[in-house]
Amino acid sequence: MSAREVAREQLLALPSAGLGAWPTPLHRLDRFGAAIGAEVWIKRDDVQGVALAGNKIRKFNLVLGQALADGCDTLVTAGAAQSNSARTGAAAAAATGLDCHLVLSGGPPGDADEDDDAGAGSTANLLLNHLVGATVHHAGVVSWDELNQRVDDLVAELDTSGRRAFAAPVGCSSPLGSLGFARALLEIEAQLDTAGVTPSAIVHTTTSGGTHAGLVVGRALVEPRSPLADVPIIGVDAGRIHEDVAFQHHALAVEAASLIGLDLAVDLSTTDLTLVDDQVGEGYGAHTAAAADAIDLLARTEAVLVDPVYSAKGLAGLIALVHSGELGGPIVFWHTGGYHALFDPHHGAPLIRRKRTY
Ligand SMILES: Cc1ncc(COP(=O)(O)O)c(C=O)c1O
């Protein structure tokens, strides 16, 4: 067996928490494609069985799979106040009988006080966290690194009190979590083969990089003659949460690959992880007109929902690449989930109040 085949077997043998319904659907977006002038397919990671999960369930499946095998009883993870990742972690923990603590940036919503564990005033993801029984810790205004540090501190504290806790970093973008997307690449390879589609690119939204890194590792595992062997995997950055995004994603891919015995240190360059940097706007969580247009267009042509913080920025990047002539069909848009922010008044309401620009 070749090194690639051995790595592929190791990937498929990793313990998984077994959550979700797979494969997620893949279908063509006829009206949306006609509107932007290119054939577009969509991979529906927004459609899943675990509390409206989204892309992160692929990561948590592997991280929780290992933690359960290690006899852990409590997940600690972190994110922004409306984090999709944290919400998915909370749901995945509930679905596997684990306790869950979330360390979220910002303060408690509305007029709730710090100790209000019922989560008064919570909306969207924050509401879902409380519904599935997570304990929420509001960390105030802190950096991403500080959030991860608080997670580690809380794990140590819980361990001292007799729990067996484990950590998942912001975005669940650990090397092991990222491998969930290496598996996902193999999943879509089979679907594209059945559909007879050779994509010109796979476009998705990226921030902490686990999705991007994992898809790139998956691409290294397909047979050299597969239509996906050279497909550009384009991450549209939605938040610039790292100083050097390309470097971080590359390092994550190399480390993730090493977990299944695949050495990408030499063969993978930072430019093999294609990044688009022009959709961030004012930064993480900031609305852009292009993302708002993308939300509108996809909702009105296909009744598929994307959100202004993440998935709409990825879709806006795809539209811009088509309109500039840099990308032609068939393109796969990987819907990473995350429409929940639409139900947060801060994010959803401004969309219906605005004037459309297209
Ligand atoms: C809906 C959605 N899309 C994309 C991403 C980015 O994925 P990654 O953190 O793996 O870069 C996230 C991360 O939270 C997300 O919630």
PDB file of C-alpha atoms and ligand atoms in Angstrom, residues 54-56 59 83-85 87 170-173 181 204-212 241 249 284 307 310-311 335-339, ligand 1:
ATOM      1  CA  GLY A  54     -23.158  23.123  10.607  1.00  0.00           C
ATOM      2  CA  ASN A  55     -19.556  22.482   9.665  1.00  0.00           C
ATOM      3  CA  LYS A  56     -18.205  22.056  13.158  1.00  0.00           C
ATOM      4  CA  LYS A  59     -14.676  18.370  13.780  1.00  0.00           C
ATOM      5  CA  SER A  83     -20.151  31.355  18.092  1.00  0.00           C
ATOM      6  CA  ASN A  84     -21.449  28.554  15.839  1.00  0.00           C
ATOM      7  CA  SER A  85     -18.594  26.365  16.947  1.00  0.00           C
ATOM      8  CA  ARG A  87     -23.018  26.085  20.003  1.00  0.00           C
ATOM      9  CA  VAL A 170     -11.753  28.277  19.215  1.00  0.00           C
ATOM     10  CA  GLY A 171     -13.443  26.937  16.072  1.00  0.00           C
ATOM     11  CA  CYS A 172     -12.579  23.367  17.153  1.00  0.00           C
ATOM     12  CA  SER A 173      -9.646  23.828  14.765  1.00  0.00           C
ATOM     13  CA  PHE A 181     -12.836  17.910   6.824  1.00  0.00           C
ATOM     14  CA  HIS A 204     -15.892  28.045   1.513  1.00  0.00           C
ATOM     15  CA  THR A 205     -15.719  30.521   4.376  1.00  0.00           C
ATOM     16  CA  THR A 206     -12.655  30.373   6.589  1.00  0.00           C
ATOM     17  CA  THR A 207     -11.631  31.853   9.937  1.00  0.00           C
ATOM     18  CA  SER A 208      -9.817  29.558  12.351  1.00  0.00           C
ATOM     19  CA  GLY A 209      -8.730  27.379   9.422  1.00  0.00           C
ATOM     20  CA  GLY A 210      -9.738  23.852  10.392  1.00  0.00           C
ATOM     21  CA  THR A 211     -12.145  23.515   7.488  1.00  0.00           C
ATOM     22  CA  HIS A 212      -9.574  24.784   4.997  1.00  0.00           C
ATOM     23  CA  ILE A 241      -8.469  36.278  13.187  1.00  0.00           C
ATOM     24  CA  HIS A 249      -3.677  27.257   7.903  1.00  0.00           C
ATOM     25  CA  TYR A 284     -14.804  39.646  12.280  1.00  0.00           C
ATOM     26  CA  ASP A 307     -25.431  34.389   7.627  1.00  0.00           C
ATOM     27  CA  TYR A 310     -19.533  33.641   8.055  1.00  0.00           C
ATOM     28  CA  SER A 311     -21.175  31.829   5.187  1.00  0.00           C
ATOM     29  CA  HIS A 335     -22.165  25.825   2.867  1.00  0.00           C
ATOM     30  CA  THR A 336     -20.544  25.601   6.271  1.00  0.00           C
ATOM     31  CA  GLY A 337     -23.811  26.270   8.136  1.00  0.00           C
ATOM     32  CA  GLY A 338     -24.229  29.208  10.420  1.00  0.00           C
ATOM     33  CA  TYR A 339     -27.515  30.829   9.458  1.00  0.00           C
TER      34      TYR A 339
HETATM   35  C1  LIG B   1     -20.716  28.940   9.621  1.00  0.00           C
HETATM   36  C2  LIG B   1     -19.233  28.903   9.653  1.00  0.00           C
HETATM   37  N1  LIG B   1     -18.568  28.873   8.487  1.00  0.00           N
HETATM   38  C3  LIG B   1     -17.225  28.850   8.450  1.00  0.00           C
HETATM   39  C4  LIG B   1     -16.490  28.872   9.610  1.00  0.00           C
HETATM   40  C5  LIG B   1     -15.017  28.849   9.504  1.00  0.00           C
HETATM   41  O1  LIG B   1     -14.528  27.571   9.693  1.00  0.00           O
HETATM   42  P1  LIG B   1     -13.062  27.388  10.304  1.00  0.00           P
HETATM   43  O2  LIG B   1     -13.154  27.864  11.725  1.00  0.00           O
HETATM   44  O3  LIG B   1     -12.818  25.938  10.212  1.00  0.00           O
HETATM   45  O4  LIG B   1     -12.148  28.225   9.506  1.00  0.00           O
HETATM   46  C6  LIG B   1     -17.134  28.921  10.846  1.00  0.00           C
HETATM   47  C7  LIG B   1     -16.364  28.986  12.096  1.00  0.00           C
HETATM   48  O5  LIG B   1     -16.877  29.243  13.151  1.00  0.00           O
HETATM   49  C8  LIG B   1     -18.537  28.930  10.869  1.00  0.00           C
HETATM   50  O6  LIG B   1     -19.226  28.970  12.011  1.00  0.00           O
END
